[in-house]
Short mmCIF file of C-alpha atoms and ligand atoms in Angstrom, two decimals:
data_model
loop_
_atom_site.label_atom_id
_atom_site.label_comp_id
_atom_site.label_asym_id
_atom_site.label_seq_id
_atom_site.Cartn_x
_atom_site.Cartn_y
_atom_site.Cartn_z
CA MET A 1 -17.23 -24.44 2.46
CA GLN A 2 -17.79 -20.97 1.02
CA GLU A 3 -16.64 -20.60 -2.58
CA LEU A 4 -15.77 -17.02 -3.40
CA THR A 5 -16.20 -15.53 -6.88
CA HIS A 6 -14.88 -12.93 -9.25
CA TYR A 7 -16.87 -9.71 -9.74
CA ILE A 8 -17.29 -9.20 -13.45
CA ASN A 9 -19.65 -6.92 -15.34
CA GLY A 10 -21.67 -6.19 -12.22
CA ALA A 11 -22.16 -9.76 -11.07
CA HIS A 12 -20.54 -12.39 -8.91
CA VAL A 13 -19.10 -14.92 -11.34
CA ALA A 14 -17.83 -18.35 -10.34
CA GLY A 15 -14.29 -19.26 -11.31
CA ALA A 16 -13.98 -21.32 -14.48
CA SER A 17 -10.33 -22.39 -14.35
CA GLY A 18 -10.87 -25.18 -11.82
CA ARG A 19 -7.98 -23.76 -9.74
CA PHE A 20 -8.57 -22.44 -6.22
CA SER A 21 -6.58 -21.13 -3.28
CA ASN A 22 -7.47 -21.58 0.39
CA VAL A 23 -8.53 -18.56 2.42
CA TYR A 24 -7.75 -19.11 6.10
CA ASN A 25 -9.09 -17.74 9.32
CA PRO A 26 -5.65 -16.93 10.76
CA ALA A 27 -6.97 -16.96 14.32
CA THR A 28 -8.12 -20.58 14.15
CA GLY A 29 -5.98 -21.89 11.31
CA GLU A 30 -9.10 -23.19 9.56
CA VAL A 31 -9.76 -22.89 5.87
CA GLN A 32 -12.88 -20.75 5.73
CA ALA A 33 -13.29 -20.25 1.98
CA LYS A 34 -11.88 -21.08 -1.42
CA VAL A 35 -11.03 -18.31 -3.86
CA PRO A 36 -10.95 -19.00 -7.60
CA LEU A 37 -7.70 -18.37 -9.46
CA ALA A 38 -8.46 -16.88 -12.87
CA SER A 39 -7.01 -18.19 -16.10
CA ALA A 40 -5.61 -15.87 -18.78
CA ASP A 41 -8.89 -16.38 -20.70
CA GLU A 42 -10.99 -15.23 -17.76
CA MET A 43 -8.76 -12.16 -17.41
CA ALA A 44 -9.13 -11.44 -21.13
CA GLN A 45 -12.92 -11.56 -20.85
CA ALA A 46 -12.83 -9.04 -18.00
CA VAL A 47 -10.54 -6.75 -20.03
CA GLU A 48 -12.93 -6.84 -22.98
CA ILE A 49 -15.86 -5.87 -20.74
CA ALA A 50 -13.77 -3.13 -19.11
CA ALA A 51 -12.76 -1.66 -22.46
CA ALA A 52 -16.38 -1.50 -23.61
CA ALA A 53 -17.59 0.05 -20.32
CA GLN A 54 -14.80 2.61 -20.24
CA VAL A 55 -15.92 4.41 -23.39
CA ALA A 56 -19.17 5.66 -21.87
CA TRP A 57 -17.66 6.16 -18.40
CA GLY A 58 -14.80 8.26 -19.77
CA ALA A 59 -17.38 10.51 -21.43
CA VAL A 60 -19.26 11.18 -18.18
CA ASN A 61 -18.30 14.61 -16.92
CA PRO A 62 -15.86 14.72 -13.97
CA GLN A 63 -18.39 16.23 -11.59
CA ARG A 64 -20.79 13.34 -12.10
CA ARG A 65 -17.98 10.85 -11.69
CA ALA A 66 -17.06 12.61 -8.44
CA ARG A 67 -20.64 12.23 -7.20
CA VAL A 68 -20.25 8.45 -7.40
CA MET A 69 -17.29 8.82 -5.05
CA MET A 70 -19.36 10.99 -2.70
CA LYS A 71 -22.01 8.33 -2.49
CA PHE A 72 -19.35 5.63 -2.11
CA VAL A 73 -18.00 7.45 0.98
CA ASP A 74 -21.48 7.33 2.53
CA LEU A 75 -21.75 3.61 1.84
CA LEU A 76 -18.31 2.91 3.30
CA ASN A 77 -19.38 4.67 6.50
CA ARG A 78 -22.70 2.82 6.50
CA ASP A 79 -20.97 -0.58 6.13
CA MET A 80 -17.83 0.17 8.15
CA ASP A 81 -18.50 -2.50 10.77
CA ALA A 82 -19.30 -5.24 8.24
CA LEU A 83 -16.22 -4.38 6.17
CA ALA A 84 -13.97 -4.38 9.23
CA GLU A 85 -15.37 -7.71 10.41
CA ALA A 86 -14.82 -9.37 7.03
CA LEU A 87 -11.34 -7.90 6.90
CA SER A 88 -10.34 -9.10 10.37
CA ARG A 89 -11.77 -12.55 9.72
CA GLU A 90 -9.46 -13.11 6.74
CA HIS A 91 -6.46 -10.97 7.68
CA GLY A 92 -6.41 -11.45 11.45
CA LYS A 93 -5.84 -7.80 12.45
CA THR A 94 -7.89 -6.33 15.32
CA LEU A 95 -11.24 -4.68 14.57
CA PRO A 96 -10.08 -1.11 15.33
CA ASP A 97 -7.09 -1.69 13.06
CA ALA A 98 -9.36 -3.07 10.33
CA GLN A 99 -11.52 0.04 10.62
CA GLY A 100 -8.36 2.10 10.21
CA ASP A 101 -7.61 0.14 7.03
CA VAL A 102 -11.03 1.08 5.60
CA GLN A 103 -10.78 4.65 6.90
CA ARG A 104 -7.39 5.37 5.28
CA GLY A 105 -8.82 4.13 1.97
CA LEU A 106 -11.97 6.18 2.44
CA GLU A 107 -9.89 9.34 2.88
CA VAL A 108 -8.41 8.87 -0.57
CA VAL A 109 -11.92 8.43 -1.97
CA GLU A 110 -12.83 11.75 -0.31
CA TYR A 111 -9.82 13.37 -1.96
CA CYS A 112 -11.00 12.01 -5.31
CA ILE A 113 -14.22 14.00 -4.97
CA GLY A 114 -12.03 16.95 -5.96
CA ALA A 115 -11.46 15.40 -9.41
CA PRO A 116 -13.07 18.25 -11.40
CA GLN A 117 -10.44 20.59 -9.96
CA MET A 118 -7.58 18.11 -10.35
CA LEU A 119 -8.45 17.33 -13.96
CA LYS A 120 -8.57 20.96 -15.11
CA GLY A 121 -5.95 21.60 -17.74
CA ASP A 122 -3.85 24.68 -18.48
CA PHE A 123 -4.84 27.35 -20.96
CA THR A 124 -2.75 29.98 -22.68
CA ASP A 125 -4.72 32.69 -24.38
CA SER A 126 -3.04 34.22 -27.46
CA ALA A 127 0.07 32.03 -27.52
CA GLY A 128 0.46 33.59 -30.99
CA PRO A 129 -1.72 35.77 -33.23
CA GLY A 130 -5.18 34.19 -32.95
CA ILE A 131 -3.61 31.12 -31.39
CA ASP A 132 -4.65 29.53 -28.10
CA MET A 133 -2.99 26.60 -26.45
CA TYR A 134 -4.56 24.30 -23.89
CA SER A 135 -3.84 20.99 -22.25
CA MET A 136 -6.21 18.38 -20.99
CA ARG A 137 -5.83 15.32 -18.83
CA GLN A 138 -7.50 12.35 -20.44
CA ALA A 139 -8.18 8.88 -19.11
CA LEU A 140 -5.82 6.08 -20.12
CA GLY A 141 -8.52 3.46 -20.79
CA VAL A 142 -8.28 0.16 -18.90
CA CYS A 143 -6.02 0.16 -15.82
CA ALA A 144 -5.17 -2.69 -13.49
CA GLY A 145 -4.03 -3.04 -9.89
CA ILE A 146 -2.37 -5.90 -8.03
CA THR A 147 -2.57 -5.58 -4.25
CA PRO A 148 -1.03 -7.19 -1.14
CA PHE A 149 -2.72 -8.99 1.74
CA ASN A 150 -1.83 -6.54 4.47
CA PHE A 151 -4.22 -3.69 3.58
CA PRO A 152 -7.05 -5.36 1.68
CA ALA A 153 -9.32 -2.28 1.85
CA MET A 154 -6.96 0.70 1.83
CA ILE A 155 -4.61 -0.19 -1.01
CA PRO A 156 -7.30 -1.27 -3.50
CA MET A 157 -9.09 2.04 -2.83
CA TRP A 158 -5.83 4.00 -3.22
CA MET A 159 -5.69 2.60 -6.73
CA PHE A 160 -9.21 2.23 -8.06
CA ALA A 161 -10.69 5.47 -6.66
CA PRO A 162 -8.33 7.85 -8.53
CA ALA A 163 -8.23 5.62 -11.61
CA ILE A 164 -12.01 5.52 -11.90
CA VAL A 165 -12.69 9.15 -11.07
CA CYS A 166 -10.27 10.05 -13.87
CA GLY A 167 -12.53 8.15 -16.28
CA ASN A 168 -10.73 4.82 -16.54
CA ALA A 169 -12.08 1.31 -16.10
CA PHE A 170 -10.20 -0.70 -13.49
CA ILE A 171 -9.42 -4.37 -12.98
CA LEU A 172 -8.39 -5.26 -9.45
CA LYS A 173 -6.42 -8.43 -8.75
CA PRO A 174 -6.41 -8.51 -4.96
CA SER A 175 -4.35 -10.75 -2.72
CA GLU A 176 -5.66 -14.29 -2.83
CA ARG A 177 -5.22 -14.47 0.96
CA ASP A 178 -8.00 -11.98 1.86
CA PRO A 179 -10.17 -11.30 -1.20
CA SER A 180 -13.60 -10.76 0.43
CA VAL A 181 -13.33 -7.05 1.22
CA PRO A 182 -12.27 -6.11 -2.34
CA LEU A 183 -15.38 -7.95 -3.61
CA MET A 184 -17.55 -6.01 -1.15
CA LEU A 185 -15.97 -2.73 -2.28
CA ALA A 186 -16.81 -3.47 -5.90
CA GLU A 187 -20.46 -4.08 -4.95
CA LEU A 188 -20.56 -0.81 -3.01
CA MET A 189 -19.11 1.15 -5.93
CA GLU A 190 -21.94 -0.11 -8.07
CA GLU A 191 -24.50 0.73 -5.41
CA ALA A 192 -22.97 4.22 -5.45
CA GLY A 193 -23.86 4.51 -9.14
CA LEU A 194 -20.83 3.18 -10.99
CA PRO A 195 -21.87 1.52 -14.27
CA LYS A 196 -21.27 -2.21 -14.61
CA GLY A 197 -17.89 -3.27 -15.91
CA VAL A 198 -16.03 -0.13 -14.82
CA LEU A 199 -14.67 -1.80 -11.67
CA GLN A 200 -14.13 -5.54 -11.77
CA VAL A 201 -12.39 -7.88 -9.35
CA VAL A 202 -10.56 -10.81 -10.89
CA ASN A 203 -9.09 -13.11 -8.29
CA GLY A 204 -5.96 -15.06 -9.00
CA ASP A 205 -2.28 -15.70 -8.63
CA LYS A 206 0.74 -15.43 -10.95
CA GLU A 207 -1.26 -16.63 -13.97
CA ALA A 208 -3.76 -13.77 -13.61
CA VAL A 209 -0.93 -11.28 -12.97
CA ASP A 210 0.98 -12.41 -16.04
CA ALA A 211 -2.22 -12.09 -18.10
CA ILE A 212 -2.44 -8.46 -16.93
CA LEU A 213 1.21 -7.81 -17.73
CA ASP A 214 0.89 -9.15 -21.27
CA HIS A 215 -2.54 -7.83 -22.27
CA ASP A 216 -2.30 -5.20 -25.00
CA VAL A 217 -5.41 -3.29 -23.93
CA ILE A 218 -4.30 -2.66 -20.35
CA GLN A 219 -2.58 0.73 -20.22
CA SER A 220 -1.32 0.98 -16.68
CA ILE A 221 -0.49 -1.27 -13.76
CA GLY A 222 -0.28 -0.39 -10.09
CA PHE A 223 1.37 -2.90 -7.79
CA VAL A 224 1.96 -3.03 -4.04
CA GLY A 225 3.68 -6.04 -2.46
CA SER A 226 7.10 -7.52 -1.86
CA THR A 227 10.18 -6.16 -3.63
CA PRO A 228 11.07 -9.22 -5.77
CA ILE A 229 7.55 -9.29 -7.26
CA ALA A 230 7.54 -5.48 -7.62
CA GLU A 231 10.77 -5.67 -9.60
CA TYR A 232 9.40 -8.45 -11.80
CA ILE A 233 6.13 -6.63 -12.52
CA TYR A 234 7.88 -3.35 -13.23
CA GLY A 235 10.32 -4.95 -15.65
CA ARG A 236 7.82 -7.03 -17.59
CA GLY A 237 5.09 -4.37 -17.55
CA CYS A 238 7.42 -1.63 -18.80
CA SER A 239 8.91 -3.81 -21.50
CA ASN A 240 5.34 -4.39 -22.69
CA GLY A 241 4.95 -0.62 -23.02
CA LYS A 242 2.71 -0.02 -20.03
CA ARG A 243 2.81 2.71 -17.45
CA VAL A 244 3.78 0.94 -14.23
CA GLN A 245 4.25 1.96 -10.60
CA CYS A 246 5.32 -0.68 -8.06
CA PHE A 247 5.72 -0.28 -4.30
CA GLY A 248 7.82 -2.89 -2.53
CA GLY A 249 9.11 -3.99 0.85
CA ALA A 250 10.59 -2.05 3.73
CA LYS A 251 12.91 -2.03 6.72
CA ASN A 252 12.03 1.12 8.59
CA HIS A 253 14.52 2.53 11.08
CA MET A 254 13.65 4.70 14.05
CA ILE A 255 16.55 6.75 15.42
CA ILE A 256 16.31 7.51 19.13
CA MET A 257 18.55 10.40 20.15
CA PRO A 258 19.89 10.68 23.73
CA ASP A 259 17.66 13.70 24.38
CA ALA A 260 14.42 11.97 23.29
CA ASP A 261 11.55 11.53 25.70
CA MET A 262 12.24 7.84 26.34
CA ASP A 263 8.71 6.96 27.46
CA GLN A 264 7.30 8.55 24.33
CA ALA A 265 9.85 6.73 22.17
CA ALA A 266 9.12 3.38 23.83
CA ASP A 267 5.36 3.81 23.44
CA ALA A 268 5.84 4.74 19.80
CA LEU A 269 8.00 1.67 19.18
CA ILE A 270 5.44 -0.63 20.75
CA GLY A 271 2.67 0.58 18.44
CA ALA A 272 4.84 0.87 15.34
CA GLY A 273 6.78 -2.35 15.88
CA TYR A 274 4.09 -4.74 17.04
CA GLY A 275 0.80 -3.22 15.80
CA ALA A 276 -0.85 -5.43 13.15
CA ALA A 277 1.70 -8.11 14.17
CA GLY A 278 4.34 -6.07 12.33
CA GLU A 279 2.62 -6.73 9.00
CA ARG A 280 2.75 -3.13 7.83
CA CYS A 281 5.06 -1.70 5.20
CA MET A 282 5.42 1.34 7.49
CA ALA A 283 6.05 -0.68 10.66
CA ILE A 284 9.23 0.18 12.52
CA SER A 285 11.35 -2.97 12.48
CA VAL A 286 14.70 -1.44 13.51
CA ALA A 287 15.29 0.74 16.58
CA VAL A 288 18.56 2.68 16.47
CA PRO A 289 19.35 4.19 19.88
CA VAL A 290 22.28 6.61 19.76
CA GLY A 291 24.81 5.78 22.47
CA ASP A 292 24.89 2.81 24.85
CA GLU A 293 23.25 4.71 27.64
CA THR A 294 20.27 5.57 25.40
CA ALA A 295 20.11 1.95 24.29
CA ASP A 296 20.06 0.64 27.85
CA ARG A 297 17.36 3.11 28.90
CA LEU A 298 15.29 2.25 25.85
CA ILE A 299 15.50 -1.52 26.34
CA GLU A 300 14.59 -1.07 30.00
CA LYS A 301 11.44 0.82 28.98
CA LEU A 302 10.55 -1.55 26.15
CA VAL A 303 10.73 -4.90 27.95
CA PRO A 304 7.85 -4.43 30.42
CA ARG A 305 5.71 -2.90 27.68
CA ILE A 306 6.36 -5.85 25.37
CA GLU A 307 5.64 -8.34 28.13
CA LYS A 308 2.26 -6.69 28.66
CA LEU A 309 1.21 -6.96 25.00
CA LYS A 310 -2.05 -8.86 24.51
CA VAL A 311 -2.04 -11.13 21.51
CA GLY A 312 -5.32 -12.72 20.47
CA PRO A 313 -8.15 -13.10 17.97
CA TYR A 314 -10.03 -10.04 16.72
CA THR A 315 -13.18 -11.47 18.28
CA SER A 316 -11.79 -10.53 21.71
CA GLY A 317 -12.53 -6.89 20.82
CA GLN A 318 -10.64 -4.06 22.50
CA ASP A 319 -8.69 -6.46 24.72
CA VAL A 320 -6.22 -7.36 22.00
CA ASP A 321 -3.18 -5.39 20.84
CA TYR A 322 -2.45 -7.52 17.79
CA GLY A 323 -3.69 -10.69 16.14
CA PRO A 324 -2.21 -13.61 14.26
CA VAL A 325 -0.06 -13.32 11.16
CA VAL A 326 -1.71 -14.15 7.87
CA THR A 327 -0.66 -17.73 7.12
CA ALA A 328 1.23 -20.67 8.62
CA ALA A 329 3.97 -20.04 6.04
CA ALA A 330 4.34 -16.43 7.23
CA LYS A 331 4.61 -17.68 10.83
CA ASP A 332 7.27 -20.25 9.87
CA ASN A 333 9.26 -17.63 7.98
CA ILE A 334 9.24 -15.25 10.97
CA LEU A 335 10.27 -17.95 13.45
CA ASN A 336 13.03 -19.18 11.11
CA LEU A 337 14.42 -15.66 10.87
CA VAL A 338 14.30 -15.31 14.66
CA GLN A 339 16.32 -18.52 14.95
CA THR A 340 18.80 -17.16 12.40
CA GLY A 341 19.16 -14.02 14.51
CA VAL A 342 20.00 -16.12 17.57
CA ASP A 343 22.42 -18.27 15.55
CA GLN A 344 24.17 -15.22 14.14
CA GLY A 345 24.77 -13.78 17.60
CA ALA A 346 22.06 -11.19 18.29
CA THR A 347 20.72 -11.01 21.86
CA LEU A 348 17.10 -12.15 22.09
CA VAL A 349 15.90 -10.01 24.97
CA VAL A 350 12.23 -10.95 24.66
CA ASP A 351 11.65 -14.42 23.26
CA GLY A 352 8.17 -15.06 21.85
CA ARG A 353 8.98 -18.39 20.24
CA ASP A 354 6.99 -20.50 22.67
CA PHE A 355 3.90 -18.36 22.48
CA SER A 356 0.68 -20.33 22.33
CA LEU A 357 -2.88 -19.20 22.91
CA GLN A 358 -5.24 -21.48 24.75
CA GLY A 359 -8.17 -22.47 22.54
CA TYR A 360 -6.35 -21.17 19.43
CA GLU A 361 -3.41 -23.55 19.28
CA ASP A 362 -3.78 -23.94 15.49
CA GLY A 363 -3.96 -20.19 14.87
CA PHE A 364 -1.02 -18.35 13.29
CA PHE A 365 -0.09 -16.37 16.39
CA VAL A 366 3.46 -15.21 16.92
CA GLY A 367 4.58 -13.86 20.28
CA PRO A 368 6.46 -10.54 20.42
CA HIS A 369 10.25 -10.60 20.08
CA LEU A 370 12.89 -8.01 20.87
CA PHE A 371 16.49 -8.30 19.71
CA ASP A 372 19.42 -6.24 20.98
CA ASN A 373 22.98 -6.02 19.61
CA VAL A 374 21.88 -6.62 16.03
CA THR A 375 24.55 -5.83 13.43
CA PRO A 376 24.10 -4.86 9.77
CA ASN A 377 25.45 -8.14 8.41
CA MET A 378 22.76 -10.25 10.10
CA ASP A 379 19.82 -11.67 8.15
CA ILE A 380 17.34 -10.23 10.65
CA TYR A 381 18.70 -6.80 9.68
CA THR A 382 19.01 -7.15 5.93
CA LYS A 383 15.70 -8.99 5.34
CA GLU A 384 12.14 -7.84 5.82
CA ILE A 385 10.72 -10.04 8.63
CA PHE A 386 7.12 -8.72 8.43
CA GLY A 387 6.27 -9.96 11.91
CA PRO A 388 6.27 -8.84 15.55
CA VAL A 389 10.05 -8.70 15.81
CA LEU A 390 11.89 -5.50 16.70
CA CYS A 391 15.65 -5.37 16.11
CA THR A 392 17.85 -2.95 18.06
CA VAL A 393 21.04 -1.78 16.37
CA ARG A 394 23.18 0.34 18.68
CA ALA A 395 24.83 3.36 17.05
CA GLY A 396 27.79 5.20 18.52
CA ASN A 397 26.65 8.62 17.36
CA TYR A 398 24.12 10.44 15.16
CA GLU A 399 26.15 10.13 11.93
CA GLU A 400 26.43 6.38 12.39
CA ALA A 401 22.67 6.10 12.99
CA LEU A 402 21.92 8.18 9.90
CA GLY A 403 24.37 6.10 7.87
CA LEU A 404 22.66 2.85 8.85
CA ALA A 405 19.30 3.99 7.53
CA MET A 406 20.97 5.53 4.45
CA ASP A 407 22.85 2.34 3.59
CA HIS A 408 19.92 -0.06 3.91
CA GLU A 409 18.58 -1.14 0.54
CA TYR A 410 14.98 -0.29 1.48
CA GLY A 411 13.82 3.28 1.78
CA ASN A 412 10.12 3.31 2.57
CA GLY A 413 9.77 5.13 5.90
CA THR A 414 11.87 6.25 8.85
CA ALA A 415 11.58 8.30 12.03
CA ILE A 416 13.73 10.25 14.45
CA PHE A 417 12.82 10.84 18.08
CA THR A 418 14.55 13.88 19.54
CA ARG A 419 13.95 17.23 21.25
CA ASP A 420 16.61 18.84 19.08
CA GLY A 421 15.15 20.74 16.14
CA ASP A 422 18.53 21.00 14.46
CA ALA A 423 19.06 17.21 14.47
CA ALA A 424 15.51 16.67 13.24
CA ARG A 425 15.95 19.14 10.37
CA ASP A 426 19.27 17.66 9.38
CA PHE A 427 17.80 14.17 9.41
CA ALA A 428 14.80 15.14 7.28
CA ASN A 429 17.02 16.92 4.77
CA ARG A 430 19.75 14.32 4.35
CA ILE A 431 18.00 10.97 4.66
CA ASN A 432 17.45 9.05 1.39
CA ILE A 433 14.06 7.67 2.38
CA GLY A 434 10.63 8.66 1.05
CA MET A 435 8.55 9.20 4.20
CA VAL A 436 10.04 10.72 7.35
CA GLY A 437 8.58 11.08 10.83
CA ILE A 438 9.85 13.53 13.43
CA ASN A 439 8.64 12.20 16.77
CA VAL A 440 6.01 10.39 14.67
CA PRO A 441 6.71 6.67 14.32
CA ILE A 442 4.51 5.79 11.33
CA PRO A 443 4.54 8.83 9.04
CA VAL A 444 1.93 7.71 6.50
CA PRO A 445 1.04 10.84 4.53
CA LEU A 446 -2.60 11.87 4.34
CA ALA A 447 -4.64 11.49 1.16
CA TYR A 448 -3.83 14.93 -0.27
CA HIS A 449 -0.07 14.31 0.01
CA THR A 450 1.55 11.40 -1.78
CA PHE A 451 2.74 8.03 -0.48
CA GLY A 452 5.91 6.37 -1.67
CA GLY A 453 9.35 5.20 -0.66
CA TRP A 454 12.78 5.43 -2.27
CA LYS A 455 15.45 2.89 -3.22
CA LYS A 456 14.27 -0.75 -3.42
CA SER A 457 10.92 0.17 -1.92
CA VAL A 458 9.71 1.65 -5.18
CA PHE A 459 9.91 1.12 -8.94
CA GLY A 460 8.48 3.96 -10.98
CA ASP A 461 8.30 7.73 -10.90
CA LEU A 462 5.02 8.76 -9.35
CA ASN A 463 3.72 8.11 -5.84
CA GLN A 464 0.37 6.79 -4.73
CA HIS A 465 -2.62 9.09 -4.07
CA GLY A 466 -2.46 12.88 -3.78
CA PRO A 467 -1.76 14.87 -6.94
CA ASP A 468 0.53 12.13 -8.31
CA ALA A 469 -2.43 9.75 -8.67
CA PHE A 470 -4.13 12.16 -11.09
CA LYS A 471 -0.95 12.25 -13.15
CA PHE A 472 -0.51 8.49 -13.10
CA TYR A 473 -4.06 7.73 -14.19
CA THR A 474 -4.29 10.31 -16.98
CA ARG A 475 -2.24 11.43 -19.93
CA THR A 476 -1.78 14.95 -21.12
CA LYS A 477 -2.92 16.14 -24.49
CA THR A 478 -1.98 19.64 -25.59
CA VAL A 479 -4.00 21.39 -28.24
CA THR A 480 -2.84 24.37 -30.30
CA ALA A 481 -5.80 26.11 -31.90
CA ARG A 482 -5.85 29.00 -34.33
CA TRP A 483 -9.13 30.87 -34.94
CA PRO A 484 -10.28 32.19 -37.26
CA SER A 485 -8.07 34.12 -39.68
CA GLY A 486 -4.72 33.52 -41.32
CA ILE A 487 -5.12 30.00 -42.47
CA LYS A 488 -7.00 31.10 -45.56
CA GLN A 489 -3.97 33.09 -46.70
CA GLY A 490 -2.17 30.01 -47.91
CA GLY A 491 0.04 27.27 -46.57
CA GLU A 492 3.12 27.70 -44.39
CA PHE A 493 6.11 25.54 -45.10
CA ASN A 494 8.54 26.47 -42.35
CA PHE A 495 8.45 25.33 -38.70
CA LYS A 496 8.18 28.75 -37.08
CA ALA A 497 8.02 30.49 -33.76
CA MET A 498 4.50 31.80 -33.07
CA ASP A 499 5.28 35.53 -33.06
P1 NAD B 1 3.37 -10.39 -2.35
O1 NAD B 1 4.43 -9.75 -3.16
O2 NAD B 1 3.52 -11.81 -1.95
O3 NAD B 1 1.98 -10.32 -3.13
C1 NAD B 1 1.47 -9.12 -3.66
C2 NAD B 1 0.60 -9.43 -4.86
O4 NAD B 1 1.42 -10.04 -5.86
C3 NAD B 1 -0.55 -10.38 -4.59
O5 NAD B 1 -1.69 -9.93 -5.26
C4 NAD B 1 -0.05 -11.70 -5.15
O6 NAD B 1 -1.09 -12.51 -5.65
C5 NAD B 1 0.87 -11.28 -6.29
N1 NAD B 1 1.96 -12.23 -6.52
C6 NAD B 1 2.58 -12.99 -5.59
N2 NAD B 1 3.55 -13.73 -6.17
C7 NAD B 1 3.54 -13.43 -7.48
C8 NAD B 1 4.33 -13.87 -8.61
N3 NAD B 1 5.30 -14.76 -8.47
N4 NAD B 1 4.05 -13.35 -9.80
C9 NAD B 1 3.09 -12.43 -9.94
N5 NAD B 1 2.31 -11.99 -8.93
C10 NAD B 1 2.54 -12.48 -7.71
O7 NAD B 1 3.16 -9.45 -1.07
P2 NAD B 1 2.24 -9.72 0.20
O8 NAD B 1 2.85 -10.79 1.03
O9 NAD B 1 0.81 -9.85 -0.20
O10 NAD B 1 2.37 -8.32 0.95
C11 NAD B 1 3.41 -8.01 1.84
C12 NAD B 1 4.51 -7.22 1.15
O11 NAD B 1 3.97 -6.03 0.61
C13 NAD B 1 5.60 -6.77 2.11
O12 NAD B 1 6.85 -6.89 1.47
C14 NAD B 1 5.28 -5.29 2.35
O13 NAD B 1 6.38 -4.50 2.72
C15 NAD B 1 4.77 -4.91 1.01
N6 NAD B 1 3.92 -3.72 1.08
C16 NAD B 1 4.45 -2.56 0.58
C17 NAD B 1 3.71 -1.39 0.64
C18 NAD B 1 4.26 -0.11 0.09
O14 NAD B 1 3.50 0.82 -0.09
N7 NAD B 1 5.55 -0.02 -0.19
C19 NAD B 1 2.43 -1.40 1.21
C20 NAD B 1 1.92 -2.61 1.70
C21 NAD B 1 2.69 -3.76 1.63
#
């Protein structure tokens, strides 16, 4: 069986802790590789190498650092198919979806090519007699990132590309469920010209994460994953004096107004609810039709579309709409929640519980489910299911629909489908959720905007990518300089205005 490695100081390094985790092929249920789980000592060695490498890298001028990103973009395009294949093999998502995962990461790398512009400071000429004032954005030093299984290419790149182009060294602790693509990305960064030790991949679980949280040299931590772990990492990281940003779980509502184009809304819900088997933090997991008539029309449009969904392994190419979920435990969790929904009185309109795929009986496939008459007290409404399960909550009117999304503890993304500009504007203005779609079901902002939710979907102040990333991965230093006269005239003892 394949034994994966860490990527430390420019080389694949075998794990030394003796602890491993299984990496599955979710389509077949087979263990296809073992990934080493780093000890705190192994993490400390990587941090030491990173700290040494960062000194020279931080002194490279921004334009040259940006050129590494330019080359990296070329290499990502060159290896797109191989990256997507490796990603699908471990994650289970379809090949076109895996390419999208790489592509959305690549776009942030492209944005990072603008680093010389983003890192320019402010300058005030003659802030006082002979006095100039200027600010600069300087690298933090060694940064770390802890990433989830569901976007093993995109989210690592969202973190390490801005961190590195700002002059930091970066330690990536990817998900232990699909670690191969992050290792490939680290190799490609080096092929693009990044010096050894600036980007390292240390595989692991809680022990490696805790080693990151407690290491004095690490200055910042980026985390994306489930809310309980986000909360834990934010608390412990901050109390250790680090700069931390954590992005957590989601329960994204889509409001369907009576005037919406119902075919368009149904198509959008199919892609956003069932794409990637629902394993997206921006998936729509709750449909909120306004009025019973809207609800009935929507369900009528959804059912035949759901029944036509093709579920299968990525190796079936374009013929598959979504693949398996990531592990047997994830599958069990989804099916248990579905059962809870039935027990608590929701109507299971499309029941995928008996789904089985010939030839792939041991794979982690979950058939599509559709619930109607879900109410806010049910577990399937309050909890993140992270599977191909769409819940319909009927709202009596627009205010009730808005209130549902407002009152949910998560606030990652949301959407409204309507032809009414006034309703759309009102929704966008009043909703307490970070990313809003108007007739767009998955409103993931592009690289030059920022990505982030509100409420329990985020812990920290700055969003991912866009201008916020350059703020998160640098600190500001402001210099007040006086040249050349005045100082020779003797000391000044009072704290004065500069006039
Ligand atoms: P997860 O929280 O299980 O794992 C995320 C990372 O944390 C992994 O690297 C894992 O090794 C580590 N980890 C797990 N348990 C830990 C512990 N006890 N202590 C320390 N570290 C630990 O999340 P996941 O299942 O990989 O990813 C799915 C979750 O991520 C969903 O909740 C999804 O909504 C969320 N997500 C959020 C966003 C966003 O931007 N808000 C994006 C993608 C995914």
